[in-house]
Amino acid sequence: MKGLYASEGWFMKLMEGNNKFVVKDPQKAHLFYMPFSSRMLEHSLYVRNSHNRTNLRQYLKEYSEKIAAKYRFWNRTGGVDHFLVACHDWAPYEMRHHMEHCIKALCNADVTLGFKVGRDVSLPETYVRSARNPLRDLGGKPPSQRKVLAFYAGNMRGYFASDLARALEEQRS
């Protein structure tokens, strides 16, 4: 509920606590939520420094197979009417194949890693410092008091990151 990947935990908590989004009769449901935390999978299953995420993919494969075996709603659409939320950078890789047709709300909306424009949704990644008061220190200093225009962490995947970096470099010169 705090840290860089807190968005998925807060989404889960707010979804489960709101009666407007939950129905008891699955025939009335428009979508089916698949709750899991990509961050918790990484934390509990990944063998540190192994560079091997096979066990995380296997877990999600078994998770989706269990849902398909227990609930006929998965089978009628192949998961197209199911959705999930994931913020860890590894999530698109982990969900490939077994959850490919689900609607994904991802903090890493990289089309080169499987984000499908028109189906999937980008979820803002927000660093939450306090689970008790999640809005505390949100947003940082006002723009007039900031010395850094932009910050980017990660690989230069896709055309957008490269184009943005080039544009910012041209502005400096």
PDB file of C-alpha atoms in Angstrom:
ATOM      1  CA  MET A   1       0.000   0.000   0.000  1.00  0.00           C
ATOM      2  CA  LYS A   2       3.038   2.247  -0.107  1.00  0.00           C
ATOM      3  CA  GLY A   3       6.016   2.690  -2.346  1.00  0.00           C
ATOM      4  CA  LEU A   4       6.435   2.866  -6.103  1.00  0.00           C
ATOM      5  CA  TYR A   5       3.985   0.061  -6.948  1.00  0.00           C
ATOM      6  CA  ALA A   6       1.219   1.107  -4.541  1.00  0.00           C
ATOM      7  CA  SER A   7      -1.187   1.985  -7.359  1.00  0.00           C
ATOM      8  CA  GLU A   8      -2.133  -1.673  -7.856  1.00  0.00           C
ATOM      9  CA  GLY A   9      -2.780  -2.203  -4.138  1.00  0.00           C
ATOM     10  CA  TRP A  10      -4.878   0.940  -3.838  1.00  0.00           C
ATOM     11  CA  PHE A  11      -6.845  -0.003  -6.942  1.00  0.00           C
ATOM     12  CA  MET A  12      -7.593  -3.412  -5.436  1.00  0.00           C
ATOM     13  CA  LYS A  13      -8.626  -1.938  -2.085  1.00  0.00           C
ATOM     14  CA  LEU A  14     -10.870   0.731  -3.609  1.00  0.00           C
ATOM     15  CA  MET A  15     -12.435  -1.702  -6.073  1.00  0.00           C
ATOM     16  CA  GLU A  16     -13.303  -4.259  -3.412  1.00  0.00           C
ATOM     17  CA  GLY A  17     -14.656  -1.604  -1.054  1.00  0.00           C
ATOM     18  CA  ASN A  18     -17.075   0.003  -3.510  1.00  0.00           C
ATOM     19  CA  ASN A  19     -20.532  -1.580  -3.931  1.00  0.00           C
ATOM     20  CA  LYS A  20     -21.056   0.195  -7.262  1.00  0.00           C
ATOM     21  CA  PHE A  21     -18.491  -2.085  -8.897  1.00  0.00           C
ATOM     22  CA  VAL A  22     -19.380  -5.437  -7.363  1.00  0.00           C
ATOM     23  CA  VAL A  23     -22.374  -7.610  -8.242  1.00  0.00           C
ATOM     24  CA  LYS A  24     -23.334 -10.937  -6.711  1.00  0.00           C
ATOM     25  CA  ASP A  25     -24.868 -12.276  -9.932  1.00  0.00           C
ATOM     26  CA  PRO A  26     -22.081 -12.833 -12.502  1.00  0.00           C
ATOM     27  CA  GLN A  27     -24.663 -12.645 -15.311  1.00  0.00           C
ATOM     28  CA  LYS A  28     -24.974  -8.926 -14.526  1.00  0.00           C
ATOM     29  CA  ALA A  29     -21.235  -8.261 -14.623  1.00  0.00           C
ATOM     30  CA  HIS A  30     -19.761  -6.368 -17.544  1.00  0.00           C
ATOM     31  CA  LEU A  31     -16.187  -7.279 -16.609  1.00  0.00           C
ATOM     32  CA  PHE A  32     -14.452  -9.657 -14.215  1.00  0.00           C
ATOM     33  CA  TYR A  33     -11.560  -8.399 -12.097  1.00  0.00           C
ATOM     34  CA  MET A  34      -8.565 -10.685 -11.594  1.00  0.00           C
ATOM     35  CA  PRO A  35      -6.964  -9.488  -8.358  1.00  0.00           C
ATOM     36  CA  PHE A  36      -3.256 -10.092  -7.917  1.00  0.00           C
ATOM     37  CA  SER A  37      -0.223  -7.982  -7.212  1.00  0.00           C
ATOM     38  CA  SER A  38       2.648  -8.116  -9.680  1.00  0.00           C
ATOM     39  CA  ARG A  39       4.820  -6.484  -6.993  1.00  0.00           C
ATOM     40  CA  MET A  40       3.951  -9.173  -4.447  1.00  0.00           C
ATOM     41  CA  LEU A  41       4.674 -11.891  -7.018  1.00  0.00           C
ATOM     42  CA  GLU A  42       8.100 -10.394  -7.578  1.00  0.00           C
ATOM     43  CA  HIS A  43       8.661 -10.030  -3.846  1.00  0.00           C
ATOM     44  CA  SER A  44       7.595 -13.566  -2.898  1.00  0.00           C
ATOM     45  CA  LEU A  45       8.536 -15.705  -5.931  1.00  0.00           C
ATOM     46  CA  TYR A  46      11.493 -14.125  -7.711  1.00  0.00           C
ATOM     47  CA  VAL A  47      14.874 -15.578  -6.791  1.00  0.00           C
ATOM     48  CA  ARG A  48      17.021 -12.504  -6.272  1.00  0.00           C
ATOM     49  CA  ASN A  49      19.702 -11.931  -8.942  1.00  0.00           C
ATOM     50  CA  SER A  50      18.671 -15.082 -10.827  1.00  0.00           C
ATOM     51  CA  HIS A  51      17.452 -13.101 -13.868  1.00  0.00           C
ATOM     52  CA  ASN A  52      14.847 -15.848 -14.249  1.00  0.00           C
ATOM     53  CA  ARG A  53      11.158 -14.966 -14.091  1.00  0.00           C
ATOM     54  CA  THR A  54       9.840 -18.332 -15.255  1.00  0.00           C
ATOM     55  CA  ASN A  55       8.309 -19.113 -11.863  1.00  0.00           C
ATOM     56  CA  LEU A  56       6.329 -15.838 -11.937  1.00  0.00           C
ATOM     57  CA  ARG A  57       4.954 -16.690 -15.393  1.00  0.00           C
ATOM     58  CA  GLN A  58       4.150 -20.211 -14.190  1.00  0.00           C
ATOM     59  CA  TYR A  59       2.245 -18.844 -11.203  1.00  0.00           C
ATOM     60  CA  LEU A  60       0.101 -16.605 -13.427  1.00  0.00           C
ATOM     61  CA  LYS A  61      -0.449 -19.489 -15.859  1.00  0.00           C
ATOM     62  CA  GLU A  62      -1.767 -21.648 -13.008  1.00  0.00           C
ATOM     63  CA  TYR A  63      -3.815 -18.712 -11.668  1.00  0.00           C
ATOM     64  CA  SER A  64      -5.570 -18.182 -15.019  1.00  0.00           C
ATOM     65  CA  GLU A  65      -6.055 -21.949 -15.493  1.00  0.00           C
ATOM     66  CA  LYS A  66      -7.632 -22.188 -12.045  1.00  0.00           C
ATOM     67  CA  ILE A  67     -10.034 -19.370 -12.913  1.00  0.00           C
ATOM     68  CA  ALA A  68     -10.883 -21.018 -16.257  1.00  0.00           C
ATOM     69  CA  ALA A  69     -11.563 -24.346 -14.535  1.00  0.00           C
ATOM     70  CA  LYS A  70     -13.712 -22.860 -11.786  1.00  0.00           C
ATOM     71  CA  TYR A  71     -15.646 -20.150 -13.636  1.00  0.00           C
ATOM     72  CA  ARG A  72     -17.258 -20.661 -17.028  1.00  0.00           C
ATOM     73  CA  PHE A  73     -17.170 -16.912 -17.699  1.00  0.00           C
ATOM     74  CA  TRP A  74     -13.485 -17.075 -18.619  1.00  0.00           C
ATOM     75  CA  ASN A  75     -14.109 -19.836 -21.110  1.00  0.00           C
ATOM     76  CA  ARG A  76     -16.934 -18.083 -22.949  1.00  0.00           C
ATOM     77  CA  THR A  77     -14.596 -15.270 -24.069  1.00  0.00           C
ATOM     78  CA  GLY A  78     -11.074 -16.541 -23.496  1.00  0.00           C
ATOM     79  CA  GLY A  79     -10.617 -13.851 -20.877  1.00  0.00           C
ATOM     80  CA  VAL A  80     -11.572 -10.890 -23.080  1.00  0.00           C
ATOM     81  CA  ASP A  81     -14.076  -9.666 -20.485  1.00  0.00           C
ATOM     82  CA  HIS A  82     -11.578  -9.993 -17.621  1.00  0.00           C
ATOM     83  CA  PHE A  83      -9.272  -7.228 -16.479  1.00  0.00           C
ATOM     84  CA  LEU A  84      -6.284  -6.854 -14.207  1.00  0.00           C
ATOM     85  CA  VAL A  85      -4.090  -4.139 -12.767  1.00  0.00           C
ATOM     86  CA  ALA A  86      -0.306  -4.409 -12.632  1.00  0.00           C
ATOM     87  CA  CYS A  87       2.376  -1.823 -11.965  1.00  0.00           C
ATOM     88  CA  HIS A  88       5.653  -3.725 -11.856  1.00  0.00           C
ATOM     89  CA  ASP A  89       7.803  -3.334 -14.987  1.00  0.00           C
ATOM     90  CA  TRP A  90       7.916  -7.109 -15.358  1.00  0.00           C
ATOM     91  CA  ALA A  91       4.125  -7.516 -15.492  1.00  0.00           C
ATOM     92  CA  PRO A  92       3.745  -7.352 -19.299  1.00  0.00           C
ATOM     93  CA  TYR A  93       6.318 -10.134 -19.679  1.00  0.00           C
ATOM     94  CA  GLU A  94       4.772 -12.258 -16.934  1.00  0.00           C
ATOM     95  CA  MET A  95       1.264 -12.036 -18.401  1.00  0.00           C
ATOM     96  CA  ARG A  96       2.218 -12.833 -21.983  1.00  0.00           C
ATOM     97  CA  HIS A  97       0.491 -15.897 -23.384  1.00  0.00           C
ATOM     98  CA  HIS A  98      -1.778 -16.849 -20.463  1.00  0.00           C
ATOM     99  CA  MET A  99      -3.465 -13.492 -19.920  1.00  0.00           C
ATOM    100  CA  GLU A 100      -2.894 -12.038 -23.358  1.00  0.00           C
ATOM    101  CA  HIS A 101      -6.562 -11.333 -24.125  1.00  0.00           C
ATOM    102  CA  CYS A 102      -7.428  -9.659 -20.803  1.00  0.00           C
ATOM    103  CA  ILE A 103      -7.846  -5.924 -20.482  1.00  0.00           C
ATOM    104  CA  LYS A 104      -4.769  -4.641 -18.667  1.00  0.00           C
ATOM    105  CA  ALA A 105      -4.439  -1.508 -16.577  1.00  0.00           C
ATOM    106  CA  LEU A 106      -0.662  -1.104 -16.570  1.00  0.00           C
ATOM    107  CA  CYS A 107       1.702   1.445 -15.110  1.00  0.00           C
ATOM    108  CA  ASN A 108       4.137   0.439 -17.855  1.00  0.00           C
ATOM    109  CA  ALA A 109       2.166   1.207 -21.003  1.00  0.00           C
ATOM    110  CA  ASP A 110       4.862   0.224 -23.499  1.00  0.00           C
ATOM    111  CA  VAL A 111       3.461  -0.997 -26.825  1.00  0.00           C
ATOM    112  CA  THR A 112       6.681  -2.893 -27.520  1.00  0.00           C
ATOM    113  CA  LEU A 113       5.974  -5.032 -24.442  1.00  0.00           C
ATOM    114  CA  GLY A 114       2.396  -5.947 -25.259  1.00  0.00           C
ATOM    115  CA  PHE A 115       0.339  -2.897 -24.303  1.00  0.00           C
ATOM    116  CA  LYS A 116      -2.543  -2.813 -26.800  1.00  0.00           C
ATOM    117  CA  VAL A 117      -3.784   0.673 -27.667  1.00  0.00           C
ATOM    118  CA  GLY A 118      -7.580   0.669 -27.762  1.00  0.00           C
ATOM    119  CA  ARG A 119      -7.907  -2.209 -25.303  1.00  0.00           C
ATOM    120  CA  ASP A 120      -5.510  -1.631 -22.435  1.00  0.00           C
ATOM    121  CA  VAL A 121      -5.394   1.322 -20.042  1.00  0.00           C
ATOM    122  CA  SER A 122      -2.474   3.265 -18.629  1.00  0.00           C
ATOM    123  CA  LEU A 123      -2.562   3.600 -14.838  1.00  0.00           C
ATOM    124  CA  PRO A 124      -0.478   6.378 -13.267  1.00  0.00           C
ATOM    125  CA  GLU A 125       2.322   5.103 -11.090  1.00  0.00           C
ATOM    126  CA  THR A 126       2.252   7.112  -7.894  1.00  0.00           C
ATOM    127  CA  TYR A 127       4.835   6.862  -5.147  1.00  0.00           C
ATOM    128  CA  VAL A 128       2.836   6.571  -1.920  1.00  0.00           C
ATOM    129  CA  ARG A 129       4.895   7.437   1.171  1.00  0.00           C
ATOM    130  CA  SER A 130       2.302   6.627   3.825  1.00  0.00           C
ATOM    131  CA  ALA A 131      -0.368   3.903   3.685  1.00  0.00           C
ATOM    132  CA  ARG A 132      -2.307   5.699   6.440  1.00  0.00           C
ATOM    133  CA  ASN A 133      -2.262   9.014   4.593  1.00  0.00           C
ATOM    134  CA  PRO A 134      -1.694   8.212   0.905  1.00  0.00           C
ATOM    135  CA  LEU A 135      -2.212  11.809  -0.253  1.00  0.00           C
ATOM    136  CA  ARG A 136       0.566  13.147   2.006  1.00  0.00           C
ATOM    137  CA  ASP A 137       3.441  14.674   0.020  1.00  0.00           C
ATOM    138  CA  LEU A 138       1.759  13.796  -3.272  1.00  0.00           C
ATOM    139  CA  GLY A 139       2.801  15.979  -6.164  1.00  0.00           C
ATOM    140  CA  GLY A 140       5.947  17.498  -4.715  1.00  0.00           C
ATOM    141  CA  LYS A 141       6.869  21.175  -4.991  1.00  0.00           C
ATOM    142  CA  PRO A 142       4.935  23.612  -7.181  1.00  0.00           C
ATOM    143  CA  PRO A 143       6.341  23.829 -10.759  1.00  0.00           C
ATOM    144  CA  SER A 144       7.833  27.295 -10.114  1.00  0.00           C
ATOM    145  CA  GLN A 145      10.079  25.809  -7.400  1.00  0.00           C
ATOM    146  CA  ARG A 146      11.354  22.809  -9.413  1.00  0.00           C
ATOM    147  CA  LYS A 147      14.817  22.732 -10.957  1.00  0.00           C
ATOM    148  CA  VAL A 148      14.292  19.549 -13.011  1.00  0.00           C
ATOM    149  CA  LEU A 149      11.932  19.626 -15.991  1.00  0.00           C
ATOM    150  CA  ALA A 150      11.606  15.865 -16.506  1.00  0.00           C
ATOM    151  CA  PHE A 151      12.841  12.595 -15.076  1.00  0.00           C
ATOM    152  CA  TYR A 152      12.957   9.283 -16.906  1.00  0.00           C
ATOM    153  CA  ALA A 153      14.086   5.944 -15.489  1.00  0.00           C
ATOM    154  CA  GLY A 154      14.272   2.773 -17.492  1.00  0.00           C
ATOM    155  CA  ASN A 155      15.438   1.540 -20.852  1.00  0.00           C
ATOM    156  CA  MET A 156      15.067   3.536 -24.035  1.00  0.00           C
ATOM    157  CA  ARG A 157      12.431   1.195 -25.470  1.00  0.00           C
ATOM    158  CA  GLY A 158      10.082   2.281 -28.173  1.00  0.00           C
ATOM    159  CA  TYR A 159      10.192   5.387 -30.315  1.00  0.00           C
ATOM    160  CA  PHE A 160       8.639   7.784 -27.799  1.00  0.00           C
ATOM    161  CA  ALA A 161      11.426   7.658 -25.207  1.00  0.00           C
ATOM    162  CA  SER A 162      14.079   8.249 -27.877  1.00  0.00           C
ATOM    163  CA  ASP A 163      12.122  11.099 -29.468  1.00  0.00           C
ATOM    164  CA  LEU A 164      11.517  12.718 -26.074  1.00  0.00           C
ATOM    165  CA  ALA A 165      15.190  12.459 -25.095  1.00  0.00           C
ATOM    166  CA  ARG A 166      16.266  13.957 -28.433  1.00  0.00           C
ATOM    167  CA  ALA A 167      13.764  16.834 -28.115  1.00  0.00           C
ATOM    168  CA  LEU A 168      14.882  17.640 -24.570  1.00  0.00           C
ATOM    169  CA  GLU A 169      18.551  17.539 -25.632  1.00  0.00           C
ATOM    170  CA  GLU A 170      17.822  19.959 -28.500  1.00  0.00           C
ATOM    171  CA  GLN A 171      16.166  22.351 -26.039  1.00  0.00           C
ATOM    172  CA  ARG A 172      19.323  22.372 -23.907  1.00  0.00           C
ATOM    173  CA  SER A 173      21.550  23.329 -26.848  1.00  0.00           C
TER     174      SER A 173
END
